[in-house]
Amino acid sequence: MYRISLVHAKDTHESPGSQARLADIIQEECPSLAKDALFKQSPFVPGGHAQTIYAFLGYYAYYAHSLLKPKFTREIFLLSDGGTIALDWALCKNHTNRPIVTVLSGVTGTSCDFYVRKCYKEFVRLNYSVVVVHSRGCGGSKLTTPLPFHCGFTNDYKEVVDDLHKRLPKCPLFGLSFSLGANIMTKYVGEEGENCPLVAAIAVGNPYDMYKVIKHLDSQRLSPNKIYDMAILNFLKTAFKANQSTIMSAPVEFNISKIAQSSSIMEFTEEMTRKAFAYKSAKHLLDDSSCGPHLDNIRIPTMFLNSLDDPICIKSLIPFEKLVSNPYLVLALTVHGGHIGYMGNSWPTSWVELPVSQFFAAMLKHYHK
């Protein structure tokens, strides 16, 4: 009942260094994902909704803790169009050959997110550097150009990765992503194809199809899922309000009243985001932003971690056929875990950092040139 299922091509990719196949490497070197591995949810956090909400509330605990004991060093990264984004670094000095994990979090996510902090602690223990890449206008930073962010905007992440690759050529680069960030990172990896400078990538709670996942959330009017729809909408409105004057300086006809009165993510996307990026409709933007069509072009080992009781990124959105047709891809599927909750053991304890760190360690050994 709690066994983790690995979904992948019959013949996964063969490591150029060790000639071992990707699926075999995972079986031998990732005990949290190997045959008969289990994820058993904590009895104190039962079900997808409880798992999801517990992790969400963990953000506030870590945010308060970060004010007292900051764990990151902030770098303001200048983008080619004059925009800026915040990079939060852990172990940012004396890189030498230390691996660097680049992290993309969820909607308006920050380095204070519960799952980010849990993974960061594990990577620091392993002597990896970690850099959390925030979206424009998020993580306490302000927009410096009218252009905000959207769910498939890969340009900024690409600029950061290219800069790190040039600035620190001896440091192996990895990509770890969650939720909306998982869609962006996966899309980026597919767009780069053979030229992707990352050694490997992980996408946790990937929505795969942005239009369908938002339609799913917006339609849940009498369901607990409406909580997530309203929470995400509130995040988007808050980010817009914090940068309203800068966004409004663009030569675009925004209707502030309609943006403020948006009652769904789709309405907000229609009234603000698609206009900011010159799309003809919200659907056009969301379809163009989805990572699903880019899965075929991924050419680095990429692991997806999804839960069958995820109330946001539901099972019907997982593109199983695409995942089993590309030998570089592996899906780790759990029965429980909610939307990037993964609280296991008797007393709720985070589990996600175990498979994540084990996978990267194995890929560093077998795929780093």
PDB file of C-alpha atoms in Angstrom, residues 81-295:
ATOM      1  CA  ASP A  81      16.884  43.269 -19.800  1.00  0.00           C
ATOM      2  CA  GLY A  82      17.662  45.348 -16.698  1.00  0.00           C
ATOM      3  CA  GLY A  83      15.476  43.293 -14.390  1.00  0.00           C
ATOM      4  CA  THR A  84      16.737  41.836 -11.135  1.00  0.00           C
ATOM      5  CA  ILE A  85      16.019  38.715  -9.113  1.00  0.00           C
ATOM      6  CA  ALA A  86      17.086  37.599  -5.651  1.00  0.00           C
ATOM      7  CA  LEU A  87      19.387  34.606  -5.231  1.00  0.00           C
ATOM      8  CA  ASP A  88      19.645  33.164  -1.720  1.00  0.00           C
ATOM      9  CA  TRP A  89      22.865  31.220  -1.201  1.00  0.00           C
ATOM     10  CA  ALA A  90      23.924  28.647   1.366  1.00  0.00           C
ATOM     11  CA  LEU A  91      27.620  27.705   1.507  1.00  0.00           C
ATOM     12  CA  CYS A  92      28.347  30.417  -1.036  1.00  0.00           C
ATOM     13  CA  LYS A  93      32.047  30.904  -0.234  1.00  0.00           C
ATOM     14  CA  ASN A  94      35.044  28.847  -1.341  1.00  0.00           C
ATOM     15  CA  HIS A  95      33.125  26.898  -3.971  1.00  0.00           C
ATOM     16  CA  THR A  96      36.158  25.093  -5.504  1.00  0.00           C
ATOM     17  CA  ASN A  97      34.572  21.912  -6.923  1.00  0.00           C
ATOM     18  CA  ARG A  98      31.568  21.800  -4.612  1.00  0.00           C
ATOM     19  CA  PRO A  99      28.286  20.808  -6.317  1.00  0.00           C
ATOM     20  CA  ILE A 100      25.665  23.570  -6.538  1.00  0.00           C
ATOM     21  CA  VAL A 101      21.945  22.820  -6.285  1.00  0.00           C
ATOM     22  CA  THR A 102      19.809  25.504  -7.915  1.00  0.00           C
ATOM     23  CA  VAL A 103      16.279  25.597  -6.482  1.00  0.00           C
ATOM     24  CA  LEU A 104      13.009  26.844  -7.959  1.00  0.00           C
ATOM     25  CA  SER A 105      10.111  26.885  -5.508  1.00  0.00           C
ATOM     26  CA  GLY A 106       6.335  27.167  -5.969  1.00  0.00           C
ATOM     27  CA  VAL A 107       4.122  30.173  -6.782  1.00  0.00           C
ATOM     28  CA  THR A 108       5.884  33.283  -5.403  1.00  0.00           C
ATOM     29  CA  GLY A 109       7.908  30.770  -3.352  1.00  0.00           C
ATOM     30  CA  THR A 110      10.941  31.733  -1.277  1.00  0.00           C
ATOM     31  CA  SER A 111      13.922  30.248   0.527  1.00  0.00           C
ATOM     32  CA  CYS A 112      11.656  30.038   3.600  1.00  0.00           C
ATOM     33  CA  ASP A 113       9.422  27.375   2.078  1.00  0.00           C
ATOM     34  CA  PHE A 114       9.233  24.316   4.307  1.00  0.00           C
ATOM     35  CA  TYR A 115      10.374  21.794   1.705  1.00  0.00           C
ATOM     36  CA  VAL A 116      13.161  24.105   0.474  1.00  0.00           C
ATOM     37  CA  ARG A 117      14.552  24.420   4.005  1.00  0.00           C
ATOM     38  CA  LYS A 118      14.420  20.665   4.612  1.00  0.00           C
ATOM     39  CA  CYS A 119      16.302  19.900   1.393  1.00  0.00           C
ATOM     40  CA  TYR A 120      18.773  22.734   1.923  1.00  0.00           C
ATOM     41  CA  LYS A 121      19.745  21.331   5.336  1.00  0.00           C
ATOM     42  CA  GLU A 122      20.464  17.932   3.835  1.00  0.00           C
ATOM     43  CA  PHE A 123      22.556  19.353   0.994  1.00  0.00           C
ATOM     44  CA  VAL A 124      24.575  21.528   3.356  1.00  0.00           C
ATOM     45  CA  ARG A 125      25.254  18.423   5.429  1.00  0.00           C
ATOM     46  CA  LEU A 126      26.600  16.801   2.256  1.00  0.00           C
ATOM     47  CA  ASN A 127      28.755  19.887   1.581  1.00  0.00           C
ATOM     48  CA  TYR A 128      26.766  21.044  -1.446  1.00  0.00           C
ATOM     49  CA  SER A 129      26.124  24.717  -2.103  1.00  0.00           C
ATOM     50  CA  VAL A 130      22.467  25.707  -2.507  1.00  0.00           C
ATOM     51  CA  VAL A 131      21.076  28.720  -4.328  1.00  0.00           C
ATOM     52  CA  VAL A 132      17.351  29.505  -4.278  1.00  0.00           C
ATOM     53  CA  VAL A 133      16.368  31.385  -7.434  1.00  0.00           C
ATOM     54  CA  HIS A 134      13.379  33.656  -6.789  1.00  0.00           C
ATOM     55  CA  SER A 135      10.983  34.881  -9.443  1.00  0.00           C
ATOM     56  CA  ARG A 136      10.944  38.558 -10.338  1.00  0.00           C
ATOM     57  CA  GLY A 137       9.348  40.647  -7.618  1.00  0.00           C
ATOM     58  CA  CYS A 138       9.276  37.738  -5.156  1.00  0.00           C
ATOM     59  CA  GLY A 139      11.216  36.754  -2.059  1.00  0.00           C
ATOM     60  CA  GLY A 140      11.215  40.297  -0.706  1.00  0.00           C
ATOM     61  CA  SER A 141      12.691  41.811  -3.874  1.00  0.00           C
ATOM     62  CA  LYS A 142      11.055  44.477  -6.020  1.00  0.00           C
ATOM     63  CA  LEU A 143      10.596  44.627  -9.769  1.00  0.00           C
ATOM     64  CA  THR A 144      13.081  46.906 -11.515  1.00  0.00           C
ATOM     65  CA  THR A 145      11.376  46.613 -14.925  1.00  0.00           C
ATOM     66  CA  PRO A 146       7.650  46.317 -15.752  1.00  0.00           C
ATOM     67  CA  LEU A 147       8.008  42.643 -16.679  1.00  0.00           C
ATOM     68  CA  PRO A 148       6.785  40.281 -13.890  1.00  0.00           C
ATOM     69  CA  PHE A 149       6.936  36.457 -14.051  1.00  0.00           C
ATOM     70  CA  HIS A 150       4.664  33.702 -15.260  1.00  0.00           C
ATOM     71  CA  CYS A 151       4.338  29.937 -14.879  1.00  0.00           C
ATOM     72  CA  GLY A 152       6.454  29.058 -17.913  1.00  0.00           C
ATOM     73  CA  PHE A 153       8.942  31.938 -18.023  1.00  0.00           C
ATOM     74  CA  THR A 154      12.322  30.194 -18.282  1.00  0.00           C
ATOM     75  CA  ASN A 155      14.491  33.128 -19.419  1.00  0.00           C
ATOM     76  CA  ASP A 156      15.573  34.244 -15.940  1.00  0.00           C
ATOM     77  CA  TYR A 157      16.470  30.777 -14.711  1.00  0.00           C
ATOM     78  CA  LYS A 158      18.448  30.165 -17.909  1.00  0.00           C
ATOM     79  CA  GLU A 159      20.431  33.364 -17.345  1.00  0.00           C
ATOM     80  CA  VAL A 160      21.283  32.316 -13.783  1.00  0.00           C
ATOM     81  CA  VAL A 161      22.365  28.801 -14.793  1.00  0.00           C
ATOM     82  CA  ASP A 162      24.442  30.112 -17.717  1.00  0.00           C
ATOM     83  CA  ASP A 163      26.130  32.619 -15.414  1.00  0.00           C
ATOM     84  CA  LEU A 164      26.943  29.995 -12.776  1.00  0.00           C
ATOM     85  CA  HIS A 165      28.262  27.637 -15.432  1.00  0.00           C
ATOM     86  CA  LYS A 166      30.576  30.374 -16.734  1.00  0.00           C
ATOM     87  CA  ARG A 167      31.501  31.819 -13.347  1.00  0.00           C
ATOM     88  CA  LEU A 168      32.088  28.469 -11.585  1.00  0.00           C
ATOM     89  CA  PRO A 169      32.983  26.012 -14.364  1.00  0.00           C
ATOM     90  CA  LYS A 170      34.353  23.355 -11.994  1.00  0.00           C
ATOM     91  CA  CYS A 171      31.172  23.153  -9.916  1.00  0.00           C
ATOM     92  CA  PRO A 172      28.632  20.523 -11.016  1.00  0.00           C
ATOM     93  CA  LEU A 173      25.178  22.111 -11.332  1.00  0.00           C
ATOM     94  CA  PHE A 174      21.901  20.452 -10.367  1.00  0.00           C
ATOM     95  CA  GLY A 175      18.300  21.615 -10.591  1.00  0.00           C
ATOM     96  CA  LEU A 176      15.723  20.996  -7.832  1.00  0.00           C
ATOM     97  CA  SER A 177      12.206  22.303  -8.287  1.00  0.00           C
ATOM     98  CA  PHE A 178       8.781  22.230  -6.676  1.00  0.00           C
ATOM     99  CA  SER A 179       5.244  22.781  -7.961  1.00  0.00           C
ATOM    100  CA  LEU A 180       5.160  25.791 -10.305  1.00  0.00           C
ATOM    101  CA  GLY A 181       8.958  25.878 -10.198  1.00  0.00           C
ATOM    102  CA  ALA A 182       8.934  22.226 -11.326  1.00  0.00           C
ATOM    103  CA  ASN A 183       7.027  23.202 -14.450  1.00  0.00           C
ATOM    104  CA  ILE A 184       9.461  26.038 -15.199  1.00  0.00           C
ATOM    105  CA  MET A 185      12.585  23.947 -14.612  1.00  0.00           C
ATOM    106  CA  THR A 186      11.309  20.978 -16.608  1.00  0.00           C
ATOM    107  CA  LYS A 187      10.386  23.262 -19.487  1.00  0.00           C
ATOM    108  CA  TYR A 188      13.853  24.832 -19.339  1.00  0.00           C
ATOM    109  CA  VAL A 189      15.608  21.438 -19.358  1.00  0.00           C
ATOM    110  CA  GLY A 190      13.543  20.393 -22.378  1.00  0.00           C
ATOM    111  CA  GLU A 191      14.207  23.659 -24.203  1.00  0.00           C
ATOM    112  CA  GLU A 192      17.958  23.258 -23.676  1.00  0.00           C
ATOM    113  CA  GLY A 193      18.037  19.627 -24.771  1.00  0.00           C
ATOM    114  CA  GLU A 194      21.578  18.425 -25.463  1.00  0.00           C
ATOM    115  CA  ASN A 195      22.973  21.820 -24.380  1.00  0.00           C
ATOM    116  CA  CYS A 196      21.597  21.763 -20.836  1.00  0.00           C
ATOM    117  CA  PRO A 197      24.470  22.508 -18.406  1.00  0.00           C
ATOM    118  CA  LEU A 198      22.795  20.757 -15.476  1.00  0.00           C
ATOM    119  CA  VAL A 199      24.054  17.316 -14.486  1.00  0.00           C
ATOM    120  CA  ALA A 200      20.565  16.233 -13.439  1.00  0.00           C
ATOM    121  CA  ALA A 201      17.194  17.664 -12.382  1.00  0.00           C
ATOM    122  CA  ILE A 202      14.344  16.814 -10.015  1.00  0.00           C
ATOM    123  CA  ALA A 203      10.769  18.060 -10.269  1.00  0.00           C
ATOM    124  CA  VAL A 204       8.533  17.543  -7.211  1.00  0.00           C
ATOM    125  CA  GLY A 205       4.771  18.001  -7.546  1.00  0.00           C
ATOM    126  CA  ASN A 206       4.993  18.937 -11.232  1.00  0.00           C
ATOM    127  CA  PRO A 207       1.654  20.088 -12.727  1.00  0.00           C
ATOM    128  CA  TYR A 208       2.771  19.249 -16.320  1.00  0.00           C
ATOM    129  CA  ASP A 209      -0.240  20.973 -17.942  1.00  0.00           C
ATOM    130  CA  MET A 210      -0.774  24.494 -16.600  1.00  0.00           C
ATOM    131  CA  TYR A 211      -4.110  25.129 -18.271  1.00  0.00           C
ATOM    132  CA  LYS A 212      -5.653  21.893 -17.008  1.00  0.00           C
ATOM    133  CA  VAL A 213      -4.340  22.240 -13.462  1.00  0.00           C
ATOM    134  CA  ILE A 214      -5.693  25.782 -13.155  1.00  0.00           C
ATOM    135  CA  LYS A 215      -9.034  24.741 -14.651  1.00  0.00           C
ATOM    136  CA  HIS A 216      -9.103  21.940 -12.079  1.00  0.00           C
ATOM    137  CA  LEU A 217      -8.478  24.342  -9.186  1.00  0.00           C
ATOM    138  CA  ASP A 218     -10.877  26.988 -10.435  1.00  0.00           C
ATOM    139  CA  SER A 219     -13.694  24.453 -10.800  1.00  0.00           C
ATOM    140  CA  GLN A 220     -13.576  23.177  -7.208  1.00  0.00           C
ATOM    141  CA  ARG A 221     -16.111  25.626  -5.762  1.00  0.00           C
ATOM    142  CA  LEU A 222     -17.609  23.256  -3.186  1.00  0.00           C
ATOM    143  CA  SER A 223     -14.412  21.330  -2.505  1.00  0.00           C
ATOM    144  CA  PRO A 224     -11.533  21.758  -0.042  1.00  0.00           C
ATOM    145  CA  ASN A 225      -9.419  22.307  -3.175  1.00  0.00           C
ATOM    146  CA  LYS A 226     -10.897  25.802  -3.395  1.00  0.00           C
ATOM    147  CA  ILE A 227      -8.631  26.680  -0.460  1.00  0.00           C
ATOM    148  CA  TYR A 228      -5.601  26.189  -2.693  1.00  0.00           C
ATOM    149  CA  ASP A 229      -7.156  28.135  -5.538  1.00  0.00           C
ATOM    150  CA  MET A 230      -7.810  31.120  -3.277  1.00  0.00           C
ATOM    151  CA  ALA A 231      -4.392  30.843  -1.588  1.00  0.00           C
ATOM    152  CA  ILE A 232      -2.551  30.880  -4.926  1.00  0.00           C
ATOM    153  CA  LEU A 233      -4.739  33.720  -6.180  1.00  0.00           C
ATOM    154  CA  ASN A 234      -3.936  35.691  -3.023  1.00  0.00           C
ATOM    155  CA  PHE A 235      -0.189  35.112  -3.572  1.00  0.00           C
ATOM    156  CA  LEU A 236      -0.503  36.429  -7.130  1.00  0.00           C
ATOM    157  CA  LYS A 237      -2.523  39.476  -6.110  1.00  0.00           C
ATOM    158  CA  THR A 238      -0.107  40.276  -3.290  1.00  0.00           C
ATOM    159  CA  ALA A 239       2.876  40.095  -5.652  1.00  0.00           C
ATOM    160  CA  PHE A 240       1.048  42.336  -8.135  1.00  0.00           C
ATOM    161  CA  LYS A 241       0.082  44.879  -5.504  1.00  0.00           C
ATOM    162  CA  ALA A 242       3.656  45.064  -4.182  1.00  0.00           C
ATOM    163  CA  ASN A 243       4.897  45.906  -7.692  1.00  0.00           C
ATOM    164  CA  GLN A 244       1.813  47.557  -9.133  1.00  0.00           C
ATOM    165  CA  SER A 245       3.318  50.926 -10.062  1.00  0.00           C
ATOM    166  CA  THR A 246       6.234  49.284 -11.888  1.00  0.00           C
ATOM    167  CA  ILE A 247       4.019  46.840 -13.806  1.00  0.00           C
ATOM    168  CA  MET A 248       1.595  49.611 -14.713  1.00  0.00           C
ATOM    169  CA  SER A 249       4.424  51.641 -16.263  1.00  0.00           C
ATOM    170  CA  ALA A 250       4.469  49.226 -19.200  1.00  0.00           C
ATOM    171  CA  PRO A 251       2.721  50.345 -22.431  1.00  0.00           C
ATOM    172  CA  VAL A 252      -0.140  47.921 -21.750  1.00  0.00           C
ATOM    173  CA  GLU A 253      -3.800  48.603 -20.998  1.00  0.00           C
ATOM    174  CA  PHE A 254      -4.413  47.014 -17.614  1.00  0.00           C
ATOM    175  CA  ASN A 255      -7.717  47.287 -15.765  1.00  0.00           C
ATOM    176  CA  ILE A 256      -6.697  47.554 -12.098  1.00  0.00           C
ATOM    177  CA  SER A 257     -10.264  47.120 -10.909  1.00  0.00           C
ATOM    178  CA  LYS A 258     -10.683  43.830 -12.785  1.00  0.00           C
ATOM    179  CA  ILE A 259      -7.313  42.575 -11.573  1.00  0.00           C
ATOM    180  CA  ALA A 260      -8.215  43.354  -7.962  1.00  0.00           C
ATOM    181  CA  GLN A 261     -11.644  41.747  -8.335  1.00  0.00           C
ATOM    182  CA  SER A 262     -10.402  38.567  -9.996  1.00  0.00           C
ATOM    183  CA  SER A 263     -12.095  35.632  -8.301  1.00  0.00           C
ATOM    184  CA  SER A 264      -9.983  32.870  -9.836  1.00  0.00           C
ATOM    185  CA  ILE A 265      -6.450  32.228 -11.050  1.00  0.00           C
ATOM    186  CA  MET A 266      -7.728  32.106 -14.623  1.00  0.00           C
ATOM    187  CA  GLU A 267      -9.342  35.535 -14.310  1.00  0.00           C
ATOM    188  CA  PHE A 268      -6.155  37.011 -12.860  1.00  0.00           C
ATOM    189  CA  THR A 269      -4.113  35.454 -15.667  1.00  0.00           C
ATOM    190  CA  GLU A 270      -6.515  36.884 -18.231  1.00  0.00           C
ATOM    191  CA  GLU A 271      -6.559  40.386 -16.773  1.00  0.00           C
ATOM    192  CA  MET A 272      -2.897  40.777 -15.811  1.00  0.00           C
ATOM    193  CA  THR A 273      -0.331  38.117 -16.706  1.00  0.00           C
ATOM    194  CA  ARG A 274      -1.229  37.391 -20.315  1.00  0.00           C
ATOM    195  CA  LYS A 275      -1.371  41.137 -21.066  1.00  0.00           C
ATOM    196  CA  ALA A 276       2.028  41.747 -19.457  1.00  0.00           C
ATOM    197  CA  PHE A 277       3.531  39.104 -21.746  1.00  0.00           C
ATOM    198  CA  ALA A 278       1.483  39.970 -24.857  1.00  0.00           C
ATOM    199  CA  TYR A 279      -0.445  36.696 -25.137  1.00  0.00           C
ATOM    200  CA  LYS A 280      -3.818  36.747 -26.873  1.00  0.00           C
ATOM    201  CA  SER A 281      -5.536  34.871 -24.023  1.00  0.00           C
ATOM    202  CA  ALA A 282      -4.921  33.219 -20.678  1.00  0.00           C
ATOM    203  CA  LYS A 283      -5.287  29.801 -22.295  1.00  0.00           C
ATOM    204  CA  HIS A 284      -2.689  30.693 -24.905  1.00  0.00           C
ATOM    205  CA  LEU A 285      -0.209  31.679 -22.195  1.00  0.00           C
ATOM    206  CA  LEU A 286      -0.894  28.592 -20.068  1.00  0.00           C
ATOM    207  CA  ASP A 287      -0.678  26.158 -22.986  1.00  0.00           C
ATOM    208  CA  ASP A 288       2.568  27.765 -24.115  1.00  0.00           C
ATOM    209  CA  SER A 289       3.916  27.628 -20.545  1.00  0.00           C
ATOM    210  CA  SER A 290       3.326  23.925 -19.885  1.00  0.00           C
ATOM    211  CA  CYS A 291       6.330  21.643 -19.643  1.00  0.00           C
ATOM    212  CA  GLY A 292       4.507  18.585 -20.989  1.00  0.00           C
ATOM    213  CA  PRO A 293       5.339  19.207 -24.675  1.00  0.00           C
ATOM    214  CA  HIS A 294       9.044  19.548 -23.794  1.00  0.00           C
ATOM    215  CA  LEU A 295       9.475  16.185 -22.048  1.00  0.00           C
TER     216      LEU A 295
END
